Short mmCIF file of C-alpha atoms in Angstrom, two decimals:
data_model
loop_
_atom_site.label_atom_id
_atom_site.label_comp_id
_atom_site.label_asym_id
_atom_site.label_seq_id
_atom_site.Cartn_x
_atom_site.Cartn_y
_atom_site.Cartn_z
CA UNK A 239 0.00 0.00 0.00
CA UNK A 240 1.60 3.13 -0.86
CA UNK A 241 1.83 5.84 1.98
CA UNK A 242 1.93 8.69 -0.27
CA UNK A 243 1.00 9.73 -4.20
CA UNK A 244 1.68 12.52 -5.93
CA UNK A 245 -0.73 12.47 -8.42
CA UNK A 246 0.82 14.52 -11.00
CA UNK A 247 4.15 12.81 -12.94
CA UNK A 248 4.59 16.28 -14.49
CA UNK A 249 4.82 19.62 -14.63
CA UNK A 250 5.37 22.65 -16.37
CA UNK A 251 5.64 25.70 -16.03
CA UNK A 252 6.78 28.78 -17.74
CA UNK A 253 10.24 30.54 -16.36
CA UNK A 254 9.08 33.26 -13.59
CA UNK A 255 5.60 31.66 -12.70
CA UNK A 256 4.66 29.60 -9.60
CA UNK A 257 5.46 25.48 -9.69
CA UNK A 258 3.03 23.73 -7.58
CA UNK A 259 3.46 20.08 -6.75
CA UNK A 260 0.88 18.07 -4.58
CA UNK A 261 1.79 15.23 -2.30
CA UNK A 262 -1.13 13.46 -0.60
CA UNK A 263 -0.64 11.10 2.31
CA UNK A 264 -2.53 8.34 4.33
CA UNK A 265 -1.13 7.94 7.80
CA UNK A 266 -1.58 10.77 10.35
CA UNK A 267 1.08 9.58 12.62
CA UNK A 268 3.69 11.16 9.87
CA UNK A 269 6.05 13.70 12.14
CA UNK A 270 7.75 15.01 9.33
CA UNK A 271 7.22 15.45 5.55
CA UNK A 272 10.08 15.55 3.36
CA UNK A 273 10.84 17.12 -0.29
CA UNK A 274 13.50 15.88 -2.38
CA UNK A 275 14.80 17.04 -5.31
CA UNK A 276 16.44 14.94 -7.66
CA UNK A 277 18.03 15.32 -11.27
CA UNK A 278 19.03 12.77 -13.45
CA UNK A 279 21.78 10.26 -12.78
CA UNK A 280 22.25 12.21 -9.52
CA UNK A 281 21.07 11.04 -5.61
CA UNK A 282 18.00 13.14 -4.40
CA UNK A 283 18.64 16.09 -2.43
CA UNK A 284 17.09 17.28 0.70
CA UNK A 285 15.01 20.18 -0.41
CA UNK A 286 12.25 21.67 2.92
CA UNK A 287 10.71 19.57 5.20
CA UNK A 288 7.58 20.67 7.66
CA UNK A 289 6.70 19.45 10.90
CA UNK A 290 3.63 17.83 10.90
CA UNK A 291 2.74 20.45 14.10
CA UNK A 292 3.02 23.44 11.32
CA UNK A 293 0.82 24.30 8.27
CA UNK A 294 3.38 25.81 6.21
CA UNK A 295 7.37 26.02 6.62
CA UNK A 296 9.32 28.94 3.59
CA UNK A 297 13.09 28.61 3.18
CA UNK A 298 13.48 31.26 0.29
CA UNK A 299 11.47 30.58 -2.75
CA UNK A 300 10.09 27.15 -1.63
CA UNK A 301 7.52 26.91 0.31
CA UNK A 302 5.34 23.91 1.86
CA UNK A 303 1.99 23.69 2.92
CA UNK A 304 0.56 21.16 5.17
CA UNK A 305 -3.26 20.68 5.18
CA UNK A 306 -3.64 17.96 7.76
CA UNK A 307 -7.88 17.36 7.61
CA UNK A 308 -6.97 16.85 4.11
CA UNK A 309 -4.13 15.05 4.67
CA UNK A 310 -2.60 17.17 1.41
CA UNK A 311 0.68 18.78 1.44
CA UNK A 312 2.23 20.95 -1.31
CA UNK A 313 5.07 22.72 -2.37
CA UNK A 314 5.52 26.15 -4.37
CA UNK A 315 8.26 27.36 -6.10
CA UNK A 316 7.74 31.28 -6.90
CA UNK A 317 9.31 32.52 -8.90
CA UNK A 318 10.28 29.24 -10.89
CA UNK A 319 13.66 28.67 -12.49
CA UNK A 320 14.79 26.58 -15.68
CA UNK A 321 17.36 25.00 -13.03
CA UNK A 322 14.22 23.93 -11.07
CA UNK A 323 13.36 21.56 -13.62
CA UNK A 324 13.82 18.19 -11.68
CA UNK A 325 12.18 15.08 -10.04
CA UNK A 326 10.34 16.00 -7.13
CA UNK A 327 9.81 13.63 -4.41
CA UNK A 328 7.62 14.30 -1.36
CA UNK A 329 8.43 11.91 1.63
CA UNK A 330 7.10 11.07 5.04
CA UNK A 331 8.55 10.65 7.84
CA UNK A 332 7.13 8.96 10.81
CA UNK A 333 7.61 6.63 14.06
CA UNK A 334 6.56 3.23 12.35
CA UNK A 335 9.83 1.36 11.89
CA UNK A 336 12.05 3.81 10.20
CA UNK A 337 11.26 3.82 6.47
CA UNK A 338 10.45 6.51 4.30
CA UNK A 339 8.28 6.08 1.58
CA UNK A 340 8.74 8.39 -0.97
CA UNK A 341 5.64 9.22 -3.53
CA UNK A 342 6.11 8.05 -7.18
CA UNK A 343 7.94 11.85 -8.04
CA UNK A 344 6.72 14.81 -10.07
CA UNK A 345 8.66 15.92 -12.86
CA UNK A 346 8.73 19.94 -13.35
CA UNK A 347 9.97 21.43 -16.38
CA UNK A 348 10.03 24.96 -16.09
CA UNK A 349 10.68 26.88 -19.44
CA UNK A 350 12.80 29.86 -20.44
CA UNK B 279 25.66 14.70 -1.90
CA UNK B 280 26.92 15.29 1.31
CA UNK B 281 29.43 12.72 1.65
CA UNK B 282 27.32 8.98 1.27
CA UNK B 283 29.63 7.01 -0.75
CA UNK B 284 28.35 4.44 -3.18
CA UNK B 285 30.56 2.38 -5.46
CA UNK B 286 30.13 1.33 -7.95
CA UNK B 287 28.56 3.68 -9.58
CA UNK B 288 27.87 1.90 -12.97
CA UNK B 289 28.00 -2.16 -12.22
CA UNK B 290 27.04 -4.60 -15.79
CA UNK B 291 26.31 -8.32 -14.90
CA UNK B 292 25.25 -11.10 -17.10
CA UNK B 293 22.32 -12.78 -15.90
CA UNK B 294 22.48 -15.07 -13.33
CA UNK B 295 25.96 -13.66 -11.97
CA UNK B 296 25.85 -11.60 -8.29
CA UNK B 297 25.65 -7.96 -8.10
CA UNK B 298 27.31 -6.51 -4.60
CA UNK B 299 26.83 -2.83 -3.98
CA UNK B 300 28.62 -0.82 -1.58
CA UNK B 301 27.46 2.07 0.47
CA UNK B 302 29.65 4.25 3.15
CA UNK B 303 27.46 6.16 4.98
CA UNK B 304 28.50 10.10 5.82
CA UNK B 305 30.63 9.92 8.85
CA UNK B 306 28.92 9.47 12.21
CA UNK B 307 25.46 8.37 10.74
CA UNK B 308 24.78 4.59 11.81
CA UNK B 309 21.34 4.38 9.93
CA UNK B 310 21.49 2.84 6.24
CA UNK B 311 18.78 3.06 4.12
CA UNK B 312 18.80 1.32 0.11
CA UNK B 313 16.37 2.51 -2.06
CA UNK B 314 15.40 0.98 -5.81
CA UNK B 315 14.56 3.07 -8.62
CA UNK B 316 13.21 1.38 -11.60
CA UNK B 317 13.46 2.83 -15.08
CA UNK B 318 10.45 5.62 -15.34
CA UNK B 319 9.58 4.67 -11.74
CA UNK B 320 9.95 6.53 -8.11
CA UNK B 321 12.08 5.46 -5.41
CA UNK B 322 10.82 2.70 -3.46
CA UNK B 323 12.39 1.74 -0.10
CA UNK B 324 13.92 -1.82 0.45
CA UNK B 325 15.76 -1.84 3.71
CA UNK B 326 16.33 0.28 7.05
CA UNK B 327 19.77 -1.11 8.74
CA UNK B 328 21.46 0.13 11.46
CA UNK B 329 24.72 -1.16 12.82
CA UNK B 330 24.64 -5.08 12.45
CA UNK B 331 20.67 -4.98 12.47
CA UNK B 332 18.15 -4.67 9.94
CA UNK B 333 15.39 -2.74 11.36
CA UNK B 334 13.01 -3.11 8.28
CA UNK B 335 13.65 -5.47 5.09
CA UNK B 336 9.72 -4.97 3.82
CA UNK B 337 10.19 -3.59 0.85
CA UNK B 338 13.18 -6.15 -0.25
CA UNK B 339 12.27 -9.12 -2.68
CA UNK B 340 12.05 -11.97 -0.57
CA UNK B 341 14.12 -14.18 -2.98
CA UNK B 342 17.79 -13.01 -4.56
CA UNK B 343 18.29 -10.74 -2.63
CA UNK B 344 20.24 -9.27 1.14
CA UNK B 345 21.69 -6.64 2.83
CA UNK B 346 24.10 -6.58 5.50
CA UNK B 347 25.65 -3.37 7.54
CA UNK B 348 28.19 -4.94 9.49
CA UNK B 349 30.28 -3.22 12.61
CA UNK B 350 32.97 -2.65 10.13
CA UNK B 351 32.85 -1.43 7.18
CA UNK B 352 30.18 -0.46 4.66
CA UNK B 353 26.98 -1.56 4.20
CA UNK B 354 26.42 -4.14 1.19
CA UNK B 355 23.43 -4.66 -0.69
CA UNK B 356 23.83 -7.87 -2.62
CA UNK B 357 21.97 -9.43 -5.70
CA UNK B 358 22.13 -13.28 -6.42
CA UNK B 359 21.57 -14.75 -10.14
CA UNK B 360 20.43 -11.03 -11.35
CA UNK B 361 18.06 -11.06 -13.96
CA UNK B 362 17.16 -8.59 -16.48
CA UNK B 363 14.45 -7.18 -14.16
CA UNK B 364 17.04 -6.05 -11.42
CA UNK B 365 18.61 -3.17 -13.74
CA UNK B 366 17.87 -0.31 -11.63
CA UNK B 367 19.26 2.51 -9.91
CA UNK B 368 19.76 1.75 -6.70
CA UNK B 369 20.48 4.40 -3.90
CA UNK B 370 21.63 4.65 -0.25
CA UNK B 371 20.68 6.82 2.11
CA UNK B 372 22.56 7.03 5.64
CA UNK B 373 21.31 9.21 9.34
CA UNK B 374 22.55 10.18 11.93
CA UNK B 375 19.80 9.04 13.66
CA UNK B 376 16.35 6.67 12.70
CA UNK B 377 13.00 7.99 11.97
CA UNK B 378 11.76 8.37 16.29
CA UNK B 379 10.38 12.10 15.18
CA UNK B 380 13.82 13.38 16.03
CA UNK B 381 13.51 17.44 14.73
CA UNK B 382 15.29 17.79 11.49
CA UNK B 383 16.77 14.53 11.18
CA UNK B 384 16.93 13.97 7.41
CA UNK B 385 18.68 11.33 5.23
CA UNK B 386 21.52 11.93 2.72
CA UNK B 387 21.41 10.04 -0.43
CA UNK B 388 24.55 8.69 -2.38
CA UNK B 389 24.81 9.03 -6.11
CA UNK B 390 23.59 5.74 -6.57
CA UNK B 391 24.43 2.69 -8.07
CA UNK B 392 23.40 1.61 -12.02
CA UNK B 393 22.90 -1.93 -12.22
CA UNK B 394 22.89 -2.97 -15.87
CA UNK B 395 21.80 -6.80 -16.25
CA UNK B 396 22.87 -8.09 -20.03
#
């Protein structure tokens, strides 16, 4: 059963504009959710993370939103760069036995 | 990638041969994490190990294939009598700590490994 799904396997999005990406989740006990960032033939990056105690968590031009009734989480990129354009995982993180499931990625393409 | 070391990074195999993958973890971190990523596919998690343990082995294919993370040495992730299905990217993640809520604990991924099965 997957944990998470992130509905969208692209994006894109014209240089300058705002890059949403949706991430939506089935366990509440999730204390942490996790984005990665990942281009090809590279590892994924860390990218923001929120608490699950927060609704939204901004570290320059990314921010995340946590919607917990809706168990929905999202993350904006404004404005959006062509260097943005990557695979974007969201992840939770949580108490049951260590593993993070990452969703299936969204890829964003953002044009010059 | 903040200092997880995976080698090798590009690994061919004929089928039916063993694959052995290598992951260093960044210094001090004793949690190991390997992660699959199949061709047009996210990454799916395989195994949580910690020093000599494996915490969590759900998401590894219960036939072909192990993972060890002895007290010395790196942690090894290894493939019996590949087939062509196995070609996959396969990453490892290390922590300093496990996933107990700790704030701002996060995982650092390695480059990752490309398994090629001919």
């Amino acid at each position: 059963d997957q944990q998470v799904k992130q509905n969208s396997p692209s994006l894109s999005v014209q240089e300058g504009r705002i890059s949403i990406l949706n991430c939506d989740y089935t366990n509440s006990m999730f204390d942490y959710f996790l984005w990665y960032k990942k281009y090809p033939a590279e590892g994924p990056t860390f990218l923001i993370s929120i608490s699950s105690i927060k609704d939204k968590n901004e570290d320059g031009r990314f921010t995340v939103f946590l919607n917990k009734s809706a168990k929905h989480l999202s993350l904006h990129i404004v404005p959006s760069q062509p260097g943005d354009s990557a695979v974007y995982f969201c992840a939770p993180w949580g108490t049951n036995a260590g593993k993070s499931t990452f969703g299936d990625g969204t890829t964003l393409t953002v044009k010059p | 990638n903040a200092g997880v070391m995976q080698n090798p990074r590009h690994l061919v195999r004929r089928r039916g041969q063993e694959a052995r993958l290598r992951c260093s973890p960044m210094k001090g971190h004793s949690h190991v994490y390997w992660y699959r990523q199949l061709p047009e596919e996210g990454l799916k998690f395989m195994v949580y190990l910690q020093k000599e343990n494996i915490i969590d082995e759900s998401g590894m294919p219960k036939e072909r294939f192990s993972a060890e993370f002895p007290k010395e040495g790196p942690s090894i992730l290894r493939i019996q009598q590949v087939v062509r299905g196995d070609s996959a990217a396969y990453f490892c993640a290390s922590s300093l700590a496990g996933t107990g809520g700790i704030a701002g604990n996060t995982i650092y991924f390695g480059e990752g490994s490309w398994l090629t099965v001919v």
